[in-house]
Tab-separated table of C-alpha atoms and ligand atoms in Angstrom:
chain	number	residue	atom	x	y	z
A	27	MET	CA	205.419	221.213	167.407
A	28	ILE	CA	207.584	222.779	170.115
A	29	TYR	CA	211.191	223.566	169.293
A	30	PRO	CA	213.130	223.636	172.548
A	31	LYS	CA	216.536	223.845	170.867
A	32	THR	CA	218.159	226.244	168.434
A	33	VAL	CA	220.473	225.751	165.468
A	34	TYR	CA	222.588	228.351	163.716
A	35	ILE	CA	223.619	227.369	160.181
A	36	HIS	CA	226.446	229.232	158.460
A	37	THR	CA	226.729	228.647	154.720
A	38	ILE	CA	229.768	229.302	152.538
A	39	GLY	CA	229.899	228.440	148.830
A	40	CYS	CA	227.517	227.951	145.957
A	41	GLN	CA	223.738	227.711	145.699
A	42	MET	CA	223.945	223.944	146.184
A	43	ASN	CA	225.182	224.597	149.687
A	44	VAL	CA	222.329	227.041	150.258
A	45	TYR	CA	219.927	224.290	149.190
A	46	ASP	CA	221.656	221.729	151.419
A	47	SER	CA	221.513	224.137	154.374
A	48	GLU	CA	217.762	224.440	153.863
A	49	ARG	CA	217.538	220.625	153.898
A	50	ILE	CA	219.635	220.581	157.071
A	51	ALA	CA	217.313	223.082	158.786
A	52	GLY	CA	214.232	221.086	157.724
A	53	GLY	CA	215.787	217.756	158.750
A	54	LEU	CA	216.652	219.002	162.249
A	55	MET	CA	213.113	220.222	162.999
A	56	PRO	CA	211.828	216.768	164.067
A	57	LEU	CA	214.687	216.742	166.629
A	58	GLY	CA	213.249	219.953	168.116
A	59	TYR	CA	215.607	222.479	166.510
A	60	ARG	CA	214.466	225.863	165.287
A	61	GLN	CA	216.819	227.953	163.152
A	62	ILE	CA	218.178	231.241	164.510
A	63	SER	CA	220.240	233.902	162.779
A	64	GLU	CA	223.099	234.408	165.279
A	65	PRO	CA	225.384	231.738	166.773
A	66	GLU	CA	225.720	233.256	170.279
A	67	SER	CA	222.678	231.603	171.856
A	68	ALA	CA	222.613	228.450	169.690
A	69	ASP	CA	222.599	224.881	171.024
A	70	LEU	CA	223.978	223.623	167.727
A	71	VAL	CA	226.142	225.364	165.126
A	72	ILE	CA	226.496	223.902	161.651
A	73	LEU	CA	229.057	225.202	159.178
A	74	ASN	CA	228.398	224.244	155.556
A	75	THR	CA	231.679	224.617	153.688
A	76	CYS	CA	233.102	225.211	150.198
A	77	ALA	CA	236.427	223.980	148.792
A	78	ILE	CA	236.352	225.627	145.370
A	79	ARG	CA	239.231	228.041	146.069
A	80	GLU	CA	241.825	228.428	148.785
A	81	LYS	CA	240.094	231.482	150.273
A	82	ALA	CA	236.905	229.486	150.854
A	83	GLU	CA	238.872	227.000	152.969
A	84	GLN	CA	240.571	229.723	154.988
A	85	LYS	CA	237.101	231.043	155.872
A	86	VAL	CA	236.253	227.652	157.403
A	87	PHE	CA	239.043	227.707	159.935
A	88	SER	CA	238.597	231.357	160.868
A	89	PHE	CA	234.881	230.709	161.487
A	90	LEU	CA	235.658	227.584	163.513
A	91	GLY	CA	238.089	229.596	165.646
A	92	ARG	CA	235.202	231.921	166.587
A	93	MET	CA	232.987	228.949	167.413
A	94	ALA	CA	235.698	227.527	169.695
A	95	GLY	CA	235.349	230.723	171.766
A	96	LEU	CA	231.586	230.158	172.077
A	97	LYS	CA	232.137	226.572	173.171
A	98	ARG	CA	234.470	227.698	175.949
A	99	LYS	CA	231.580	229.795	177.307
A	100	ASN	CA	228.987	227.056	176.711
A	101	PRO	CA	230.523	223.554	176.812
A	102	GLU	CA	227.119	222.044	175.889
A	103	LEU	CA	227.276	223.663	172.438
A	104	LEU	CA	227.463	221.117	169.611
A	105	ILE	CA	229.403	222.020	166.466
A	106	GLY	CA	229.153	220.266	163.102
A	107	VAL	CA	231.007	220.849	159.838
A	108	GLY	CA	229.530	219.705	156.530
A	109	GLY	CA	229.909	220.404	152.824
A	110	CYS	CA	232.848	220.194	150.467
A	111	VAL	CA	235.759	220.861	152.861
A	112	ALA	CA	234.268	218.274	155.243
A	113	GLN	CA	234.123	215.814	152.354
A	114	GLN	CA	237.691	216.602	151.312
A	115	GLU	CA	239.315	216.561	154.751
A	116	GLY	CA	237.104	214.119	156.696
A	117	ARG	CA	238.573	213.065	160.026
A	118	LYS	CA	241.512	215.476	159.610
A	119	ILE	CA	239.192	218.362	160.547
A	120	LEU	CA	238.345	216.644	163.850
A	121	ASP	CA	242.069	216.371	164.599
A	122	ARG	CA	242.670	220.021	163.757
A	123	ALA	CA	239.609	221.295	165.677
A	124	PRO	CA	239.298	219.365	168.969
A	125	TYR	CA	236.053	221.164	169.911
A	126	LEU	CA	234.205	219.785	166.855
A	127	ASP	CA	231.514	217.126	167.367
A	128	VAL	CA	230.441	216.061	163.863
A	129	VAL	CA	231.980	216.087	160.384
A	130	PHE	CA	229.514	215.174	157.643
A	131	GLY	CA	230.187	214.999	153.911
A	132	THR	CA	228.200	216.110	150.882
A	133	HIS	CA	226.229	212.853	150.672
A	134	ALA	CA	225.470	212.740	154.407
A	135	VAL	CA	222.983	215.650	154.614
A	136	SER	CA	220.000	213.307	154.949
A	137	ARG	CA	221.853	211.338	157.668
A	138	LEU	CA	222.749	214.419	159.732
A	139	PRO	CA	219.672	214.296	162.021
A	140	ALA	CA	220.623	210.721	163.017
A	141	LEU	CA	224.248	211.785	163.630
A	142	ILE	CA	223.181	214.717	165.815
A	143	HIS	CA	220.745	212.500	167.712
A	144	GLN	CA	223.544	210.027	168.373
A	145	VAL	CA	225.911	212.733	169.667
A	146	GLU	CA	223.126	214.115	171.886
A	147	THR	CA	222.284	210.758	173.395
A	148	THR	CA	225.521	208.812	173.534
A	149	GLY	CA	228.153	211.513	173.000
A	150	GLY	CA	231.288	210.933	170.951
A	151	ARG	CA	232.742	212.635	167.913
A	152	LEU	CA	231.399	211.366	164.577
A	153	VAL	CA	232.568	211.447	160.971
A	154	ASP	CA	230.363	210.459	158.011
A	155	VAL	CA	231.939	211.201	154.647
A	156	ALA	CA	230.708	208.140	152.756
A	157	LEU	CA	229.939	208.825	149.076
A	158	SER	CA	227.163	206.677	147.636
A	159	ASN	CA	226.099	205.883	144.107
A	160	THR	CA	222.442	206.621	144.743
A	161	ILE	CA	220.860	209.945	145.653
A	162	GLN	CA	220.247	210.300	149.388
A	163	GLU	CA	216.864	212.044	149.575
A	164	SER	CA	215.549	213.756	152.701
A	165	PRO	CA	211.966	212.932	153.775
A	166	ALA	CA	209.475	215.072	151.806
A	167	ASP	CA	207.857	216.437	154.985
A	168	THR	CA	210.996	218.242	156.102
A	169	ILE	CA	210.634	221.059	153.543
A	170	SER	CA	210.108	224.336	155.384
A	171	VAL	CA	209.545	227.816	153.972
A	172	ASN	CA	210.024	231.166	155.745
A	173	PRO	CA	207.004	233.446	155.344
A	174	ASP	CA	209.137	236.165	153.697
A	175	GLN	CA	210.739	233.872	151.099
A	176	ILE	CA	209.580	234.004	147.497
A	177	SER	CA	212.507	232.324	145.757
A	178	ARG	CA	214.197	228.992	146.387
A	179	PHE	CA	216.894	226.757	144.950
A	180	VAL	CA	216.067	223.155	144.076
A	181	THR	CA	218.918	220.772	143.357
A	182	ILE	CA	217.939	218.500	140.455
A	183	MET	CA	221.238	216.654	140.145
A	184	GLN	CA	224.335	216.250	142.231
A	185	GLY	CA	227.996	215.638	141.483
A	186	CYS	CA	229.862	216.164	138.230
A	187	ASP	CA	231.515	213.906	135.649
A	188	ASN	CA	233.331	216.593	133.684
A	189	TYR	CA	236.664	216.752	135.485
A	190	CYS	CA	237.782	220.206	134.438
A	191	THR	CA	241.453	220.122	135.384
A	192	TYR	CA	241.219	223.006	137.902
A	193	CYS	CA	238.088	221.857	139.684
A	194	VAL	CA	237.536	220.113	143.004
A	195	VAL	CA	233.783	219.526	142.565
A	196	PRO	CA	233.899	215.985	141.065
A	197	HIS	CA	236.203	214.990	143.936
A	198	VAL	CA	233.999	216.346	146.724
A	199	ARG	CA	230.494	215.916	145.298
A	200	GLY	CA	230.972	212.546	143.629
A	201	ARG	CA	229.707	211.271	140.279
A	202	GLU	CA	226.866	213.001	138.473
A	203	MET	CA	223.444	211.708	139.571
A	204	SER	CA	220.006	213.076	138.704
A	205	ARG	CA	217.042	213.146	141.080
A	206	SER	CA	213.800	211.630	139.863
A	207	PRO	CA	211.508	214.103	138.083
A	208	ASP	CA	208.597	213.085	140.319
A	209	ARG	CA	210.507	214.021	143.489
A	210	ILE	CA	211.609	217.317	141.973
A	211	LEU	CA	208.086	218.173	140.825
A	212	SER	CA	206.466	217.281	144.124
A	213	GLU	CA	209.069	219.356	145.984
A	214	ILE	CA	208.404	222.378	143.759
A	215	LYS	CA	204.618	221.923	144.114
A	216	THR	CA	205.020	221.956	147.906
A	217	LEU	CA	207.160	225.090	147.677
A	218	ALA	CA	204.640	226.818	145.372
A	219	GLU	CA	201.786	225.930	147.747
A	220	SER	CA	203.813	227.509	150.567
A	221	GLY	CA	204.184	230.823	148.728
A	222	ILE	CA	207.366	230.325	146.694
A	223	ARG	CA	207.028	232.101	143.329
A	224	GLU	CA	210.444	231.450	141.761
A	225	VAL	CA	212.639	228.369	141.699
A	226	THR	CA	216.194	228.007	140.434
A	227	LEU	CA	216.968	224.459	139.342
A	228	LEU	CA	220.524	223.533	140.268
A	229	GLY	CA	223.100	221.187	138.841
A	230	GLN	CA	226.746	221.462	137.765
A	231	ASN	CA	225.647	220.687	134.226
A	232	VAL	CA	221.855	220.797	134.009
A	233	ASN	CA	221.879	220.065	130.299
A	234	SER	CA	222.905	216.488	130.940
A	235	TYR	CA	220.019	216.020	133.430
A	236	GLY	CA	218.567	212.514	133.328
A	237	THR	CA	220.829	211.149	130.561
A	238	LYS	CA	222.755	208.618	132.642
A	239	GLU	CA	219.685	207.343	134.447
A	240	GLY	CA	217.442	207.344	131.345
A	241	LEU	CA	215.022	209.784	133.027
A	242	CYS	CA	213.302	212.560	131.079
A	243	ASP	CA	215.696	215.156	129.641
A	244	PHE	CA	216.175	218.695	130.946
A	245	SER	CA	213.827	220.370	128.436
A	246	GLU	CA	211.074	217.925	129.381
A	247	LEU	CA	211.700	218.589	133.081
A	248	LEU	CA	211.471	222.358	132.492
A	249	THR	CA	208.225	221.853	130.579
A	250	ARG	CA	206.745	219.940	133.501
A	251	VAL	CA	207.911	222.523	136.053
A	252	ASN	CA	206.386	225.247	133.855
A	253	GLY	CA	202.977	223.632	134.425
A	254	ILE	CA	203.067	224.017	138.233
A	255	ASP	CA	200.284	226.305	139.508
A	256	GLY	CA	201.300	229.279	141.603
A	257	LEU	CA	204.873	229.318	140.340
A	258	LEU	CA	205.693	232.486	138.374
A	259	ARG	CA	209.326	232.069	137.379
A	260	ILE	CA	211.847	229.339	136.636
A	261	ARG	CA	215.616	229.791	136.490
A	262	PHE	CA	218.401	227.264	136.224
A	263	THR	CA	222.148	227.070	136.632
A	264	THR	CA	224.642	225.898	135.408
A	265	SER	CA	224.717	224.933	131.746
A	266	HIS	CA	227.993	223.538	130.459
A	267	PRO	CA	228.604	225.072	127.004
A	268	LYS	CA	229.601	221.707	125.483
A	269	ASP	CA	226.115	220.294	126.177
A	270	LEU	CA	223.918	223.309	125.446
A	271	SER	CA	221.320	221.897	123.046
A	272	ASP	CA	219.056	223.557	120.504
A	273	ASP	CA	216.200	221.896	122.329
A	274	LEU	CA	217.009	223.895	125.466
A	275	ILE	CA	217.377	227.077	123.424
A	276	THR	CA	213.790	226.658	122.154
A	277	CYS	CA	212.553	226.438	125.774
A	278	PHE	CA	213.305	230.142	126.235
A	279	ASN	CA	210.627	230.940	123.660
A	280	ARG	CA	208.283	228.058	124.437
A	281	LEU	CA	207.957	228.234	128.237
A	282	ASP	CA	206.298	231.369	129.612
A	283	LYS	CA	207.725	231.016	133.147
A	284	LEU	CA	211.320	230.396	132.096
A	285	CYS	CA	213.407	233.539	132.613
A	286	ARG	CA	215.359	234.616	129.578
A	287	HIS	CA	218.707	234.358	131.247
A	288	ILE	CA	221.476	231.817	130.840
A	289	HIS	CA	224.624	231.498	132.905
A	290	LEU	CA	227.112	229.955	130.505
A	291	PRO	CA	230.578	229.819	132.068
A	292	VAL	CA	233.301	230.202	129.436
A	293	GLN	CA	236.315	230.311	131.825
A	294	SER	CA	238.737	231.475	129.088
A	295	GLY	CA	238.647	232.960	125.589
A	296	SER	CA	241.694	230.984	124.462
A	297	THR	CA	241.109	227.592	122.846
A	298	ARG	CA	244.584	226.500	123.972
A	299	ILE	CA	243.751	227.216	127.624
A	300	LEU	CA	240.258	225.711	127.280
A	301	SER	CA	241.894	222.503	126.121
A	302	ARG	CA	244.297	222.505	129.099
A	303	MET	CA	241.240	223.064	131.305
A	304	ASN	CA	239.520	220.024	129.708
A	305	ARG	CA	236.436	222.094	128.908
A	306	LYS	CA	235.708	220.189	125.653
A	307	TYR	CA	234.688	223.234	123.575
A	308	THR	CA	236.664	225.849	121.662
A	309	ARG	CA	236.351	229.624	121.519
A	310	ASP	CA	234.563	229.259	118.163
A	311	THR	CA	232.095	226.580	119.232
A	312	TYR	CA	231.278	228.646	122.332
A	313	LEU	CA	230.688	231.767	120.238
A	314	ASP	CA	228.518	229.731	117.879
A	315	LYS	CA	226.260	228.740	120.825
A	316	ILE	CA	226.013	232.413	121.825
A	317	ASP	CA	224.915	233.263	118.252
A	318	ARG	CA	222.297	230.537	118.320
A	319	LEU	CA	220.960	231.728	121.681
A	320	ARG	CA	220.755	235.341	120.504
A	321	SER	CA	219.149	234.552	117.162
A	322	ALA	CA	216.467	232.441	118.846
A	323	CYS	CA	215.971	234.863	121.684
A	324	PRO	CA	217.456	238.346	121.077
A	325	ASP	CA	216.678	239.735	124.534
A	326	ILE	CA	218.247	236.854	126.475
A	327	ALA	CA	220.633	237.915	129.275
A	328	ILE	CA	223.921	236.035	129.222
A	329	THR	CA	226.323	235.816	132.163
A	330	THR	CA	229.518	233.854	132.633
A	331	ASP	CA	232.397	232.764	134.875
A	332	ILE	CA	236.027	233.582	134.060
A	333	ILE	CA	239.206	232.143	135.556
A	334	VAL	CA	242.273	234.363	135.178
A	335	GLY	CA	245.835	233.127	135.549
A	336	PHE	CA	245.319	229.446	134.777
A	337	PRO	CA	248.769	227.756	134.592
A	338	GLY	CA	250.351	228.595	131.231
A	339	GLU	CA	247.996	231.516	130.445
A	340	THR	CA	250.151	233.939	128.448
A	341	SER	CA	249.300	237.577	127.872
A	342	VAL	CA	248.143	236.545	124.374
A	343	ASP	CA	245.742	233.984	125.895
A	344	PHE	CA	244.509	236.576	128.362
A	345	GLU	CA	243.907	239.121	125.554
A	346	LYS	CA	241.698	236.478	123.930
A	347	THR	CA	239.610	236.309	127.112
A	348	LEU	CA	239.202	240.089	127.085
A	349	SER	CA	238.270	240.082	123.403
A	350	LEU	CA	235.719	237.307	123.942
A	351	ILE	CA	234.130	239.259	126.808
A	352	ARG	CA	233.874	242.290	124.491
A	353	GLN	CA	232.525	240.215	121.612
A	354	VAL	CA	229.809	238.498	123.664
A	355	SER	CA	229.108	241.648	125.693
A	356	TYR	CA	227.915	239.812	128.782
A	357	ASP	CA	225.222	241.130	131.077
A	358	GLY	CA	227.429	240.223	134.015
A	359	LEU	CA	230.213	237.894	135.064
A	360	PHE	CA	231.994	236.344	138.005
A	361	ALA	CA	235.772	236.360	137.693
A	362	PHE	CA	238.183	234.358	139.824
A	363	MET	CA	241.935	234.115	140.175
A	364	TYR	CA	243.014	230.554	139.474
A	365	SER	CA	243.709	228.692	142.702
A	366	ASP	CA	245.484	225.319	143.045
A	367	ARG	CA	243.231	222.584	144.433
A	368	PRO	CA	245.204	219.621	145.818
A	369	ASN	CA	242.912	217.009	144.202
A	370	ALA	CA	242.758	218.667	140.797
A	371	PRO	CA	245.350	217.901	138.071
A	372	ALA	CA	246.089	221.561	137.252
A	373	ALA	CA	247.747	221.852	140.671
A	374	ARG	CA	250.609	219.871	139.103
A	375	PHE	CA	250.739	221.889	135.856
A	376	SER	CA	253.864	223.989	135.313
A	377	GLU	CA	254.068	227.656	134.251
A	378	LYS	CA	252.167	228.988	137.250
A	379	ILE	CA	251.171	232.654	137.065
A	380	SER	CA	252.229	234.942	139.930
A	381	GLU	CA	249.604	236.196	142.392
A	382	ALA	CA	250.376	239.795	141.376
A	383	GLU	CA	249.796	239.013	137.682
A	384	LYS	CA	246.557	237.173	138.488
A	385	ALA	CA	245.343	240.149	140.546
A	386	GLU	CA	246.185	242.518	137.680
A	387	ARG	CA	244.308	240.361	135.144
A	388	LEU	CA	241.326	240.088	137.485
A	389	GLN	CA	241.119	243.889	137.723
A	390	GLN	CA	241.214	244.165	133.931
A	391	VAL	CA	238.332	241.704	133.540
A	392	LEU	CA	236.253	243.376	136.238
A	393	GLY	CA	236.983	246.856	134.863
A	394	LEU	CA	235.945	245.847	131.354
A	395	GLN	CA	232.752	244.193	132.577
A	396	GLU	CA	231.825	247.242	134.663
A	397	ILE	CA	231.754	249.316	131.472
A	398	LEU	CA	229.781	246.666	129.555
A	399	THR	CA	227.221	246.260	132.363
A	400	LEU	CA	226.661	250.007	132.568
A	401	GLU	CA	226.195	250.167	128.779
A	402	LYS	CA	223.689	247.281	128.926
A	403	ASN	CA	221.809	248.929	131.773
A	404	GLN	CA	221.729	252.280	129.945
A	405	SER	CA	220.292	250.603	126.864
A	406	LEU	CA	217.272	249.634	128.988
A	407	ILE	CA	216.300	253.251	129.737
A	408	HIS	CA	212.758	253.907	128.377
A	409	SER	CA	212.027	250.175	128.107
A	410	VAL	CA	209.443	248.355	130.216
A	411	GLN	CA	210.774	245.474	132.325
A	412	THR	CA	208.889	242.964	134.437
A	413	VAL	CA	210.174	242.411	137.958
A	414	LEU	CA	209.273	239.857	140.579
A	415	VAL	CA	208.945	242.067	143.661
A	416	GLU	CA	211.260	240.954	146.472
A	417	GLY	CA	210.779	243.657	149.122
A	418	VAL	CA	211.400	247.216	150.280
A	419	SER	CA	214.956	248.381	149.629
A	420	PRO	CA	216.731	248.389	152.969
A	421	ARG	CA	219.397	250.905	152.065
A	422	MET	CA	217.912	253.023	149.319
A	423	HIS	CA	215.989	256.081	150.496
A	424	ALA	CA	213.832	258.210	148.260
A	425	SER	CA	216.107	261.212	148.779
A	426	GLU	CA	219.109	259.323	147.391
A	427	VAL	CA	217.483	258.970	143.995
A	428	GLY	CA	216.014	262.458	144.064
A	429	HIS	CA	212.398	261.396	143.989
A	430	GLU	CA	209.334	261.677	146.162
A	431	ALA	CA	209.446	260.351	149.742
A	432	VAL	CA	207.669	257.047	149.218
A	433	PRO	CA	209.058	253.567	149.928
A	434	GLN	CA	211.475	252.250	147.342
A	435	TRP	CA	210.778	248.634	146.412
A	436	TYR	CA	213.009	246.293	144.498
A	437	GLY	CA	212.725	243.239	142.332
A	438	ARG	CA	214.619	241.470	139.569
A	439	THR	CA	214.131	241.317	135.833
A	440	PRO	CA	214.181	237.920	134.054
A	441	GLY	CA	217.847	238.772	133.291
A	442	HIS	CA	218.464	239.042	137.077
A	443	LYS	CA	219.010	242.811	137.078
A	444	ILE	CA	217.845	244.644	140.182
A	445	ILE	CA	215.288	247.413	139.648
A	446	HIS	CA	214.278	249.855	142.374
A	447	PHE	CA	210.940	251.604	142.082
A	448	PRO	CA	208.835	253.849	144.291
A	449	GLU	CA	205.357	252.886	145.359
A	450	PRO	CA	203.153	254.516	147.971
A	451	GLU	CA	202.435	252.287	150.958
A	452	ARG	CA	198.661	252.310	150.339
A	453	LEU	CA	199.161	250.684	146.938
A	454	SER	CA	201.216	247.940	148.463
A	455	THR	CA	198.876	246.816	151.225
A	456	THR	CA	197.521	244.006	149.058
A	457	GLY	CA	201.007	242.535	149.173
A	458	ASN	CA	203.531	243.642	146.614
A	459	ILE	CA	206.062	240.949	147.498
A	460	GLY	CA	206.000	237.926	145.218
A	461	ARG	CA	204.019	239.701	142.465
A	462	LEU	CA	205.098	240.470	138.933
A	463	LYS	CA	205.130	244.179	138.144
A	464	LYS	CA	205.900	246.147	135.000
A	465	ILE	CA	208.372	248.972	135.460
A	466	HIS	CA	209.205	251.777	133.049
A	467	ILE	CA	212.980	252.307	133.341
A	468	GLU	CA	214.151	255.888	133.848
A	469	LYS	CA	217.679	255.621	135.287
A	470	ALA	CA	220.568	253.199	134.935
A	471	PHE	CA	223.450	252.665	137.358
A	472	SER	CA	226.261	250.139	137.186
A	473	HIS	CA	224.605	247.684	139.588
A	474	SER	CA	220.902	248.512	139.335
A	475	LEU	CA	218.128	250.319	137.502
A	476	TRP	CA	215.425	252.728	138.638
A	477	GLY	CA	211.940	253.171	137.214
A	478	ARG	CA	208.234	253.613	137.898
A	479	PRO	CA	205.461	251.014	137.866
A	480	VAL	CA	203.332	251.255	134.725
A	481	SER	CA	200.348	249.228	135.917
A	482	GLN	CA	199.014	247.155	138.781
A	483	GLU	CA	198.440	244.035	136.747
A	484	GLU	CA	199.727	240.586	137.762
B	9	SAH	N1	229.777	223.605	137.142
B	9	SAH	C1	229.968	224.942	136.876
B	9	SAH	C2	230.843	225.712	137.846
B	9	SAH	C3	231.043	225.298	139.235
B	9	SAH	S1	232.296	226.102	140.164
B	9	SAH	C4	230.606	225.053	135.505
B	9	SAH	O1	231.097	224.136	134.960
B	9	SAH	O2	230.688	226.124	135.010
B	9	SAH	C5	232.001	227.823	139.909
B	9	SAH	C6	233.130	228.559	139.264
B	9	SAH	O3	234.259	228.582	140.120
B	9	SAH	C7	233.645	227.951	137.991
B	9	SAH	O4	232.844	228.259	136.902
B	9	SAH	C8	235.024	228.541	137.877
B	9	SAH	O5	234.993	229.756	137.194
B	9	SAH	C9	235.416	228.778	139.338
B	9	SAH	N2	236.456	227.847	139.769
B	9	SAH	C10	236.362	226.508	139.901
B	9	SAH	N3	237.547	225.981	140.300
B	9	SAH	C11	238.406	227.017	140.434
B	9	SAH	C12	239.788	227.128	140.804
B	9	SAH	N4	240.501	226.064	141.112
B	9	SAH	N5	240.342	228.354	140.829
B	9	SAH	C13	239.620	229.448	140.500
B	9	SAH	N6	238.326	229.416	140.143
B	9	SAH	C14	237.718	228.210	140.100
B	10	SF4	FE1	233.841	221.765	138.015
B	10	SF4	FE2	233.921	221.508	135.420
B	10	SF4	FE3	232.209	220.061	136.822
B	10	SF4	FE4	231.830	222.682	136.554
B	10	SF4	S1	231.773	221.170	134.908
B	10	SF4	S2	231.681	221.498	138.425
B	10	SF4	S3	233.884	223.468	136.553
B	10	SF4	S4	234.410	219.882	136.881
B	11	F3S	FE1	231.990	225.128	146.730
B	11	F3S	FE2	231.219	222.661	146.855
B	11	F3S	FE3	229.705	224.445	145.662
B	11	F3S	S1	233.261	223.333	146.459
B	11	F3S	S2	231.181	225.885	144.855
B	11	F3S	S3	230.206	224.418	147.809
B	11	F3S	S4	229.954	222.323	145.077
């Protein structure tokens, strides 16, 4: 196949957007587009957008401003905007950005090639933000893998039915819908045959996979994915704490490829705030799930998301978040300042917290977690960890860590921690990347670990 045209895809937002961008790249190949990594010489630029917080939206318009400059130089350039801001704003984006050619929503990814073809042949400016109540699959033959990729995301369900009061996702991704297990399994088999060693199964609430449609449940799906030859590791995100089942907890011991890591967003440590967020669990029921996870699987890594400054969050509520973080002692967390989303009910809640107070609370959460992460990392010194090797560290030189001048490789533990390790080039000629390697940990930093390989085994 010859690819006479080039597409540059810029992705903002969560892993689901990364997955959709990969589908976009694959879907445009039959039209003759090959993906490039800079927009300057592209024939087509696609921006895949996120609406989760205000900042994500601002990024959209600053990026589009840059693309307008490119279009002035090359009037043939086509520009498309997809993803969650496209879904939310629809035609309004075309009005605001007169140089745009296509706006496509979150359910229109599989229709994008037809939209682009139409613009190429008949011209015009198109908008497709229709939400459907069935999953819009892309043709199976449009899956493409870069030779240097070992890890991929696979969306197993789309949308969300939970309606947390702060969240835009149900409004821009539609109702929760699960993909058929057969499609998911055949996609992962294709990826594994093309050299992918790790998949992360994606959904806003993977624990409710298949329930509405009466498909197999999430534990059953994981069990089937675990049986795929060539695949070494399985991850998933996100589990909603209200639906975390004992059945899933047993999977961490039962399935050899499933990484012992769970991302379990708590959002707040105050039951009062959790109720205003419509999270449908309390501080105590959340902590009970953490106990059950740790008693079944003591070495499991647990990470979370925190929102600071939700409307009505008092300093007492915020102290409860800090105390919960200390009590759970997370391996890592993402913390966000609450941001009003026009479609979400919390935008109309009173008792808004000032930006300065939110920023102060954010710093406290991040500062606390920095200490906890370093302590966790230090506790791993002298242990042996298995990494999936991802590549040679681009920035880390042997001299920086005070060791011999051999290449420094890196990979991740099942708990998603990055480990750097030295290995002479001659030992790596058989292809280190994509292999599991045991590393004896010698040093711990706040964002990574350093150790030496203990054996060459798979
Ligand atoms: N489905 C996942 C999260 C998806 S959004 C879950 O339920 O956990 C990712 C994270 O963004 C959320 O966990 C939350 O911490 C954050 N977030 C979502 N809406 C937000 C808002 N309006 N302001 C600030 N952070 C928000
Ligand atoms: Fe948003 Fe809540 Fe759904 Fe997560 S579970 S996507 S936070 S509505
Ligand atoms: Fe953003 Fe949409 Fe994901 S709002 S976080 S890209 S689902």
